[in-house]
């Protein structure tokens, strides 16, 4: 018997697990200290009332013989697809039901979609970026090439004459840097993919945080993208579903490679390895996209973005370089006094009892940088900002 040896090429532990372990050790050693977590991007506000009502109604339906439901279409109920089509119509993007695949979150689909691509494909991943893109390819034995994000290009790398990619990962608004591609830059990637016959896997998990109407919130707002891009998105950050679990993947009908429809391949993969998202959850997701639901989830987003403004203001006062915090719940800062990412992590934890995420955990180019999230409780976050100000002044 052989194990999948590709796993031996991974780092020992997933970034957020390592951080959680370190914080737990610190808390056991100093139980009296009040540690504020601005590390993992996990929401803290409760579900919106419209979502709770819809989910409660769905629970009641499941408890009655006449309205009970068992298995349904693996790829999502018609009512949720209709709500998603309406959401995309507001972005001037037209989708059909068959192009939408409801799943249990962006992270799973980002990993699972690799099933439909050959092992020999050249994979390009921006550095720094969400670790799941590289890790899932390493698990499958694919070689990953990195494209440099840095302060010089505002952490928004573009293809150049040396770029050789079959699969390209893009995340905008970006995790971890909070940087957002504008239409022109995203258009450069779409043009590259169309020319090269590559496929872009576009992670739009933070699209709901974009408030600047000039910035794209879906790759399909870019001409030609339906012929070269898969879009993966989630209700986690949009509607506070990190603990509920629901997301969706769009595979356009026009996306064909090697004479084969990727929509058909993904549908085939899902019907074999997946049995769909619970009815209760999908009712909640559809309610999030109703007009009342959208109003309520936008309130939560405003709350988090006010947190982002507080952090940004603090960093400005301290004269620290950062990106993000506008159109994104993440703030990406340069560590003060030339500290490495993990040095700053320890310094902040030990002296201010504030937890962030070391930039180097997102790739080599993240070394010397640090990520803070705006998802915390507003009062705690103000306290954290105050502690950071006192420590770094
Ligand atoms: C993060 O902190 O980067 C995110 O919470 C990770 C995720 O969404 O899986």
CSV table of C-alpha atoms and ligand atoms in Angstrom, one decimal:
chain,number,residue,atom,x,y,z
A,1,UNK,CA,0.0,0.0,0.0
A,2,UNK,CA,1.3,3.5,-0.8
A,3,UNK,CA,0.2,6.8,0.6
A,4,UNK,CA,-0.1,9.9,-1.6
A,5,UNK,CA,3.5,11.0,-1.2
A,6,UNK,CA,2.6,14.5,-2.6
A,7,UNK,CA,1.3,15.2,0.9
A,8,UNK,CA,4.9,15.0,2.2
A,9,UNK,CA,5.6,18.1,0.1
A,10,UNK,CA,3.2,20.2,2.1
A,11,UNK,CA,4.1,22.3,5.1
A,12,UNK,CA,3.4,20.4,8.3
A,13,UNK,CA,0.3,22.3,9.3
A,14,UNK,CA,-2.3,24.5,7.6
A,15,UNK,CA,-1.5,28.2,8.4
A,16,UNK,CA,-4.6,28.9,10.5
A,17,UNK,CA,-4.1,25.7,12.5
A,18,UNK,CA,-0.6,26.7,13.4
A,19,UNK,CA,-1.8,30.1,14.5
A,20,UNK,CA,-4.6,28.7,16.6
A,21,UNK,CA,-2.2,26.3,18.3
A,22,UNK,CA,0.2,29.2,19.1
A,23,UNK,CA,-2.6,31.3,20.5
A,24,UNK,CA,-3.9,28.4,22.6
A,25,UNK,CA,-0.5,27.8,24.1
A,26,UNK,CA,-0.2,31.5,24.9
A,27,UNK,CA,-3.6,31.5,26.5
A,28,UNK,CA,-2.8,28.5,28.7
A,29,UNK,CA,0.4,30.1,29.9
A,30,UNK,CA,-1.4,33.5,30.5
A,31,UNK,CA,-5.1,32.7,31.3
A,32,UNK,CA,-5.6,36.2,32.8
A,33,UNK,CA,-4.8,38.0,29.6
A,34,UNK,CA,-7.5,39.2,27.3
A,35,UNK,CA,-6.4,38.1,23.8
A,36,UNK,CA,-8.1,39.8,20.8
A,37,UNK,CA,-8.2,37.8,17.6
A,38,UNK,CA,-7.8,39.6,14.3
A,39,UNK,CA,-6.2,36.6,12.7
A,40,UNK,CA,-8.5,34.2,10.8
A,41,UNK,CA,-11.1,35.9,8.6
A,42,UNK,CA,-14.1,34.6,10.5
A,43,UNK,CA,-17.3,36.6,10.9
A,44,UNK,CA,-18.6,37.5,14.3
A,45,UNK,CA,-22.1,39.0,13.7
A,46,UNK,CA,-25.1,36.7,14.0
A,47,UNK,CA,-27.1,35.6,10.9
A,48,UNK,CA,-29.5,38.3,9.6
A,49,UNK,CA,-33.2,38.0,10.8
A,50,UNK,CA,-34.4,37.3,7.3
A,51,UNK,CA,-32.0,34.3,7.0
A,52,UNK,CA,-33.0,33.0,10.4
A,53,UNK,CA,-36.7,33.2,9.6
A,54,UNK,CA,-36.2,31.3,6.3
A,55,UNK,CA,-34.0,28.6,7.9
A,56,UNK,CA,-36.5,28.2,10.7
A,57,UNK,CA,-39.3,27.9,8.2
A,58,UNK,CA,-37.3,25.2,6.3
A,59,UNK,CA,-36.7,23.3,9.5
A,60,UNK,CA,-40.5,23.3,10.1
A,61,UNK,CA,-41.1,22.0,6.6
A,62,UNK,CA,-38.6,19.2,7.1
A,63,UNK,CA,-40.6,18.2,10.2
A,64,UNK,CA,-43.8,17.6,8.3
A,65,UNK,CA,-44.5,14.6,6.1
A,66,UNK,CA,-46.1,16.8,3.3
A,67,UNK,CA,-43.2,19.1,3.0
A,68,UNK,CA,-40.3,16.9,4.0
A,69,UNK,CA,-37.5,16.7,1.4
A,70,UNK,CA,-34.7,14.1,0.8
A,71,UNK,CA,-32.1,14.2,-1.9
A,72,UNK,CA,-32.6,16.8,-4.6
A,73,UNK,CA,-30.6,18.1,-7.5
A,74,UNK,CA,-27.0,17.9,-6.4
A,75,UNK,CA,-26.3,21.3,-7.8
A,76,UNK,CA,-28.8,23.4,-5.9
A,77,UNK,CA,-32.5,24.1,-5.7
A,78,UNK,CA,-34.1,26.2,-8.4
A,79,UNK,CA,-35.1,28.9,-5.9
A,80,UNK,CA,-31.5,29.5,-4.9
A,81,UNK,CA,-30.3,29.5,-8.5
A,82,UNK,CA,-33.0,32.0,-9.4
A,83,UNK,CA,-31.9,34.2,-6.5
A,84,UNK,CA,-28.3,34.0,-7.7
A,85,UNK,CA,-29.2,34.8,-11.2
A,86,UNK,CA,-31.0,37.9,-9.9
A,87,UNK,CA,-27.9,38.8,-7.9
A,88,UNK,CA,-25.7,38.5,-10.9
A,89,UNK,CA,-28.2,40.4,-13.1
A,90,UNK,CA,-27.5,43.4,-10.8
A,91,UNK,CA,-23.9,43.1,-11.9
A,92,UNK,CA,-25.1,43.0,-15.5
A,93,UNK,CA,-24.0,39.4,-15.7
A,94,UNK,CA,-26.5,36.9,-17.2
A,95,UNK,CA,-26.3,33.3,-16.0
A,96,UNK,CA,-28.4,30.3,-16.7
A,97,UNK,CA,-29.4,27.8,-13.9
A,98,UNK,CA,-27.2,25.1,-15.6
A,99,UNK,CA,-24.1,27.3,-15.1
A,100,UNK,CA,-24.5,27.6,-11.4
A,101,UNK,CA,-23.4,24.8,-9.0
A,102,UNK,CA,-24.3,25.3,-5.3
A,103,UNK,CA,-21.8,23.8,-3.0
A,104,UNK,CA,-20.8,23.8,0.7
A,105,UNK,CA,-18.3,26.7,0.4
A,106,UNK,CA,-15.6,28.2,-1.8
A,107,UNK,CA,-12.8,26.4,0.0
A,108,UNK,CA,-14.2,22.9,-1.0
A,109,UNK,CA,-14.9,23.9,-4.6
A,110,UNK,CA,-11.5,25.5,-5.0
A,111,UNK,CA,-9.9,22.1,-4.1
A,112,UNK,CA,-12.4,19.9,-5.8
A,113,UNK,CA,-12.4,21.6,-9.2
A,114,UNK,CA,-8.9,20.3,-9.7
A,115,UNK,CA,-10.5,16.9,-10.4
A,116,UNK,CA,-11.5,18.0,-13.8
A,117,UNK,CA,-8.0,19.2,-14.9
A,118,UNK,CA,-5.1,17.1,-16.1
A,119,UNK,CA,-2.1,16.6,-13.9
A,120,UNK,CA,0.3,18.1,-16.4
A,121,UNK,CA,-1.2,21.6,-16.4
A,122,UNK,CA,1.1,24.5,-15.5
A,123,UNK,CA,-0.4,26.2,-12.5
A,124,UNK,CA,0.2,29.9,-11.7
A,125,UNK,CA,-0.6,31.2,-8.3
A,126,UNK,CA,0.1,34.8,-7.1
A,127,UNK,CA,2.4,35.2,-4.2
A,128,UNK,CA,1.2,36.1,-1.6
A,129,UNK,CA,-2.2,34.4,-1.7
A,130,UNK,CA,-4.8,32.2,0.2
A,131,UNK,CA,-2.7,29.0,0.9
A,132,UNK,CA,-5.5,26.6,-0.4
A,133,UNK,CA,-4.6,27.3,-4.1
A,134,UNK,CA,-1.1,26.1,-3.9
A,135,UNK,CA,-1.7,23.3,-1.3
A,136,UNK,CA,-4.5,21.6,-3.3
A,137,UNK,CA,-2.2,21.5,-6.3
A,138,UNK,CA,0.7,20.2,-4.4
A,139,UNK,CA,-1.6,17.4,-3.0
A,140,UNK,CA,-2.4,16.5,-6.6
A,141,UNK,CA,1.3,16.5,-7.6
A,142,UNK,CA,1.2,19.5,-9.8
A,143,UNK,CA,4.0,21.9,-10.1
A,144,UNK,CA,3.1,25.4,-9.0
A,145,UNK,CA,4.8,28.5,-10.3
A,146,UNK,CA,4.4,31.8,-8.4
A,147,UNK,CA,3.9,35.2,-9.9
A,148,UNK,CA,5.1,38.1,-7.7
A,149,UNK,CA,2.8,40.4,-5.9
A,150,UNK,CA,4.7,43.1,-4.1
A,151,UNK,CA,4.5,46.7,-2.9
A,152,UNK,CA,5.7,47.8,-6.4
A,153,UNK,CA,2.7,46.4,-8.1
A,154,UNK,CA,0.3,47.0,-5.2
A,155,UNK,CA,0.1,43.2,-4.8
A,156,UNK,CA,-1.8,43.0,-8.0
A,157,UNK,CA,0.5,41.0,-10.3
A,158,UNK,CA,-0.2,40.9,-14.1
A,159,UNK,CA,0.9,38.4,-16.7
A,160,UNK,CA,4.1,39.2,-18.5
A,161,UNK,CA,6.1,37.7,-21.4
A,162,UNK,CA,7.4,34.9,-19.2
A,163,UNK,CA,4.0,33.8,-17.9
A,164,UNK,CA,3.3,30.2,-18.9
A,165,UNK,CA,0.0,29.0,-17.4
A,166,UNK,CA,-2.8,26.6,-18.1
A,167,UNK,CA,-4.5,27.2,-14.7
A,168,UNK,CA,-4.4,30.7,-13.1
A,169,UNK,CA,-5.7,31.5,-9.7
A,170,UNK,CA,-6.9,35.1,-9.0
A,171,UNK,CA,-8.6,36.4,-5.9
A,172,UNK,CA,-10.1,39.9,-5.9
A,173,UNK,CA,-10.6,41.5,-3.5
A,174,UNK,CA,-7.5,39.7,-2.5
A,175,UNK,CA,-7.0,37.5,0.5
A,176,UNK,CA,-4.6,38.4,2.2
A,177,UNK,CA,-3.7,41.8,0.7
A,178,UNK,CA,-7.1,43.4,0.3
A,179,UNK,CA,-6.0,44.7,-3.1
A,180,UNK,CA,-8.6,44.8,-5.8
A,181,UNK,CA,-8.1,44.4,-9.6
A,182,UNK,CA,-9.7,47.1,-11.7
A,183,UNK,CA,-11.4,46.2,-15.0
A,184,UNK,CA,-8.4,47.0,-17.1
A,185,UNK,CA,-6.0,44.8,-15.1
A,186,UNK,CA,-8.5,42.0,-14.9
A,187,UNK,CA,-8.9,42.4,-18.6
A,188,UNK,CA,-5.2,41.7,-19.0
A,189,UNK,CA,-5.6,38.3,-17.3
A,190,UNK,CA,-8.7,37.5,-19.4
A,191,UNK,CA,-6.8,38.4,-22.6
A,192,UNK,CA,-3.9,36.3,-21.5
A,193,UNK,CA,-6.1,33.3,-20.7
A,194,UNK,CA,-8.0,33.6,-24.0
A,195,UNK,CA,-4.7,33.8,-26.0
A,196,UNK,CA,-3.0,30.9,-24.1
A,197,UNK,CA,-6.1,28.7,-23.8
A,198,UNK,CA,-5.7,28.8,-20.1
A,199,UNK,CA,-8.5,28.7,-17.4
A,200,UNK,CA,-8.8,31.3,-14.7
A,201,UNK,CA,-10.1,30.1,-11.3
A,202,UNK,CA,-11.5,33.4,-10.0
A,203,UNK,CA,-12.1,33.4,-6.2
A,204,UNK,CA,-14.8,36.1,-5.6
A,205,UNK,CA,-15.4,35.3,-1.9
A,206,UNK,CA,-15.0,39.0,-0.9
A,207,UNK,CA,-16.9,40.6,-3.7
A,208,UNK,CA,-19.6,41.9,-1.4
A,209,UNK,CA,-17.1,44.2,0.3
A,210,UNK,CA,-16.5,46.2,-2.9
A,211,UNK,CA,-18.2,49.6,-2.6
A,212,UNK,CA,-16.5,51.4,-5.5
A,213,UNK,CA,-18.8,51.0,-8.5
A,214,UNK,CA,-15.9,51.2,-10.9
A,215,UNK,CA,-14.3,48.0,-9.6
A,216,UNK,CA,-15.4,44.6,-10.9
A,217,UNK,CA,-17.2,42.2,-8.5
A,218,UNK,CA,-17.4,39.3,-11.0
A,219,UNK,CA,-14.9,38.3,-13.6
A,220,UNK,CA,-17.8,38.0,-16.0
A,221,UNK,CA,-18.0,41.7,-16.1
A,222,UNK,CA,-14.9,41.5,-18.2
A,223,UNK,CA,-15.4,40.9,-21.9
A,224,UNK,CA,-14.5,37.3,-23.0
A,225,UNK,CA,-14.3,35.9,-19.4
A,226,UNK,CA,-17.1,33.4,-20.0
A,227,UNK,CA,-14.8,31.7,-22.4
A,228,UNK,CA,-11.9,31.3,-20.0
A,229,UNK,CA,-13.0,31.6,-16.3
A,230,UNK,CA,-14.6,29.7,-13.6
A,231,UNK,CA,-15.9,31.9,-10.7
A,232,UNK,CA,-16.1,30.5,-7.2
A,233,UNK,CA,-17.9,32.4,-4.5
A,234,UNK,CA,-19.3,31.9,-1.0
A,235,UNK,CA,-21.9,33.1,1.4
A,236,UNK,CA,-19.4,32.9,4.2
A,237,UNK,CA,-18.2,36.5,4.1
A,238,UNK,CA,-21.2,37.9,2.2
A,239,UNK,CA,-23.9,36.6,4.7
A,240,UNK,CA,-22.0,35.3,7.7
A,241,UNK,CA,-22.2,31.6,6.7
A,242,UNK,CA,-18.8,30.5,7.9
A,243,UNK,CA,-20.6,28.1,10.3
A,244,UNK,CA,-23.5,27.4,8.0
A,245,UNK,CA,-21.6,26.4,4.9
A,246,UNK,CA,-22.8,27.4,1.4
A,247,UNK,CA,-21.1,28.6,-1.7
A,248,UNK,CA,-21.4,28.3,-5.4
A,249,UNK,CA,-19.3,27.8,-8.5
A,250,UNK,CA,-20.1,29.2,-11.9
A,251,UNK,CA,-18.9,27.2,-14.9
A,252,UNK,CA,-20.1,29.0,-18.1
A,253,UNK,CA,-21.6,27.0,-20.9
A,254,UNK,CA,-19.1,28.7,-23.3
A,255,UNK,CA,-16.1,27.3,-21.4
A,256,UNK,CA,-14.7,24.5,-23.5
A,257,UNK,CA,-11.2,23.1,-23.4
A,258,UNK,CA,-9.9,20.2,-25.5
A,259,UNK,CA,-13.3,20.1,-27.3
A,260,UNK,CA,-15.0,19.3,-24.0
A,261,UNK,CA,-17.4,21.4,-21.9
A,262,UNK,CA,-16.0,22.1,-18.5
A,263,UNK,CA,-19.5,22.6,-17.3
A,264,UNK,CA,-20.4,19.0,-18.2
A,265,UNK,CA,-17.2,17.7,-16.5
A,266,UNK,CA,-17.8,19.6,-13.3
A,267,UNK,CA,-21.4,18.4,-13.3
A,268,UNK,CA,-20.3,14.9,-13.7
A,269,UNK,CA,-17.7,15.2,-10.9
A,270,UNK,CA,-20.3,16.7,-8.5
A,271,UNK,CA,-23.0,14.2,-9.2
A,272,UNK,CA,-20.5,11.4,-8.4
A,273,UNK,CA,-18.8,12.8,-5.3
A,274,UNK,CA,-21.3,15.3,-3.8
A,275,UNK,CA,-24.9,15.1,-2.7
A,276,UNK,CA,-25.8,18.8,-2.4
A,277,UNK,CA,-26.2,21.3,0.3
A,278,UNK,CA,-29.0,21.0,2.8
A,279,UNK,CA,-32.5,22.4,2.0
A,280,UNK,CA,-32.4,24.4,5.2
A,281,UNK,CA,-29.1,26.1,4.3
A,282,UNK,CA,-30.2,26.8,0.7
A,283,UNK,CA,-33.3,28.5,2.0
A,284,UNK,CA,-31.1,30.7,4.2
A,285,UNK,CA,-28.8,31.5,1.3
A,286,UNK,CA,-31.8,32.5,-0.9
A,287,UNK,CA,-33.2,34.7,1.9
A,288,UNK,CA,-29.8,36.5,2.1
A,289,UNK,CA,-30.3,37.5,-1.6
A,290,UNK,CA,-33.9,38.7,-1.2
A,291,UNK,CA,-34.3,42.4,-1.1
A,292,UNK,CA,-34.8,42.5,2.7
A,293,UNK,CA,-32.0,40.0,3.2
A,294,UNK,CA,-29.6,42.0,1.1
A,295,UNK,CA,-30.5,45.1,3.1
A,296,UNK,CA,-29.7,43.3,6.3
A,297,UNK,CA,-26.4,41.7,5.1
A,298,UNK,CA,-25.2,45.0,3.8
A,299,UNK,CA,-25.7,46.4,7.3
A,300,UNK,CA,-23.2,43.7,8.6
A,301,UNK,CA,-20.8,44.5,5.8
A,302,UNK,CA,-21.0,48.2,6.7
A,303,UNK,CA,-20.2,47.3,10.4
A,304,UNK,CA,-17.1,45.3,9.3
A,305,UNK,CA,-16.0,48.0,7.0
A,306,UNK,CA,-16.2,50.6,9.8
A,307,UNK,CA,-13.8,48.2,11.7
A,308,UNK,CA,-11.5,48.3,8.7
A,309,UNK,CA,-11.6,52.1,8.7
A,310,UNK,CA,-10.6,52.1,12.4
A,311,UNK,CA,-7.6,49.9,11.7
A,312,UNK,CA,-6.6,51.8,8.6
A,313,UNK,CA,-6.8,55.1,10.6
A,314,UNK,CA,-4.6,53.7,13.3
A,315,UNK,CA,-2.0,52.5,10.8
A,316,UNK,CA,-2.0,55.9,9.1
A,317,UNK,CA,-1.4,57.6,12.4
A,318,UNK,CA,1.5,55.3,13.0
A,319,UNK,CA,2.9,55.9,9.6
A,320,UNK,CA,2.8,52.2,8.6
A,321,UNK,CA,2.5,51.2,4.9
A,322,UNK,CA,-0.6,49.1,4.2
A,323,UNK,CA,-3.0,48.1,1.4
A,324,UNK,CA,-6.7,47.0,1.7
A,325,UNK,CA,-9.2,48.2,4.2
A,326,UNK,CA,-11.2,49.8,1.4
A,327,UNK,CA,-13.4,47.5,-0.7
A,328,UNK,CA,-12.0,44.6,1.4
A,329,UNK,CA,-12.2,43.4,5.0
A,330,UNK,CA,-8.5,42.7,5.1
A,331,UNK,CA,-5.6,45.1,5.9
A,332,UNK,CA,-2.1,44.2,4.8
A,333,UNK,CA,0.6,46.1,6.5
A,334,UNK,CA,4.4,46.2,6.4
A,335,UNK,CA,5.8,45.0,9.8
A,336,UNK,CA,7.4,47.9,11.7
A,337,UNK,CA,11.1,48.2,12.4
A,338,UNK,CA,12.1,45.5,9.8
A,339,UNK,CA,10.5,42.7,11.8
A,340,UNK,CA,9.8,39.4,10.0
A,341,UNK,CA,6.2,38.4,9.9
A,342,UNK,CA,6.4,35.8,12.7
A,343,UNK,CA,8.6,38.1,14.8
A,344,UNK,CA,5.8,40.7,14.6
A,345,UNK,CA,3.2,38.0,15.3
A,346,UNK,CA,5.0,37.1,18.6
A,347,UNK,CA,5.7,40.8,19.4
A,348,UNK,CA,2.0,41.8,19.0
A,349,UNK,CA,0.7,38.7,20.8
A,350,UNK,CA,3.1,39.1,23.8
A,351,UNK,CA,2.9,42.8,24.2
A,352,UNK,CA,-0.6,43.8,23.0
A,353,UNK,CA,-2.3,40.5,23.2
A,354,UNK,CA,-3.6,41.0,19.7
A,355,UNK,CA,-3.5,38.1,17.1
A,356,UNK,CA,-3.0,38.7,13.4
A,357,UNK,CA,-1.8,36.6,10.6
A,358,UNK,CA,1.9,36.5,9.5
A,359,UNK,CA,2.2,37.5,5.9
A,360,UNK,CA,4.8,34.8,5.2
A,361,UNK,CA,2.1,32.2,5.8
A,362,UNK,CA,0.6,33.4,2.4
A,363,UNK,CA,3.8,32.9,0.5
A,364,UNK,CA,7.5,34.0,0.3
A,365,UNK,CA,6.5,37.5,-0.8
A,366,UNK,CA,4.5,38.0,2.3
A,367,UNK,CA,7.6,37.9,4.4
A,368,UNK,CA,7.8,41.2,6.4
A,369,UNK,CA,4.1,41.8,6.0
A,370,UNK,CA,1.1,41.1,8.3
A,371,UNK,CA,-2.6,40.7,7.9
A,372,UNK,CA,-5.4,42.1,10.2
A,373,UNK,CA,-9.0,41.3,9.6
A,374,UNK,CA,-12.0,43.6,10.2
A,375,UNK,CA,-14.4,40.8,11.1
A,376,UNK,CA,-14.1,41.3,14.9
A,377,UNK,CA,-16.5,42.7,17.4
A,378,UNK,CA,-16.3,46.6,17.0
A,379,UNK,CA,-15.6,47.2,20.7
A,380,UNK,CA,-12.8,44.6,20.8
A,381,UNK,CA,-11.4,45.9,17.6
A,382,UNK,CA,-11.2,49.5,18.9
A,383,UNK,CA,-9.4,48.1,22.0
A,384,UNK,CA,-7.0,46.2,19.7
A,385,UNK,CA,-6.4,49.3,17.7
A,386,UNK,CA,-5.7,51.3,20.8
A,387,UNK,CA,-3.2,48.7,22.1
A,388,UNK,CA,-1.4,48.6,18.7
A,389,UNK,CA,-1.2,52.4,18.8
A,390,UNK,CA,0.3,52.4,22.3
A,391,UNK,CA,2.8,49.6,21.5
A,392,UNK,CA,4.0,51.0,18.2
A,393,UNK,CA,3.9,54.8,18.9
B,1,LIG,C1,-8.8,33.5,6.1
B,1,LIG,O1,-8.7,34.0,7.2
B,1,LIG,O2,-8.0,33.7,5.2
B,1,LIG,C2,-10.1,32.9,5.7
B,1,LIG,O3,-10.9,32.8,6.8
B,1,LIG,C3,-9.9,31.5,5.3
B,1,LIG,C4,-11.1,30.9,4.7
B,1,LIG,O4,-12.0,31.6,4.3
B,1,LIG,O5,-11.0,29.7,4.5
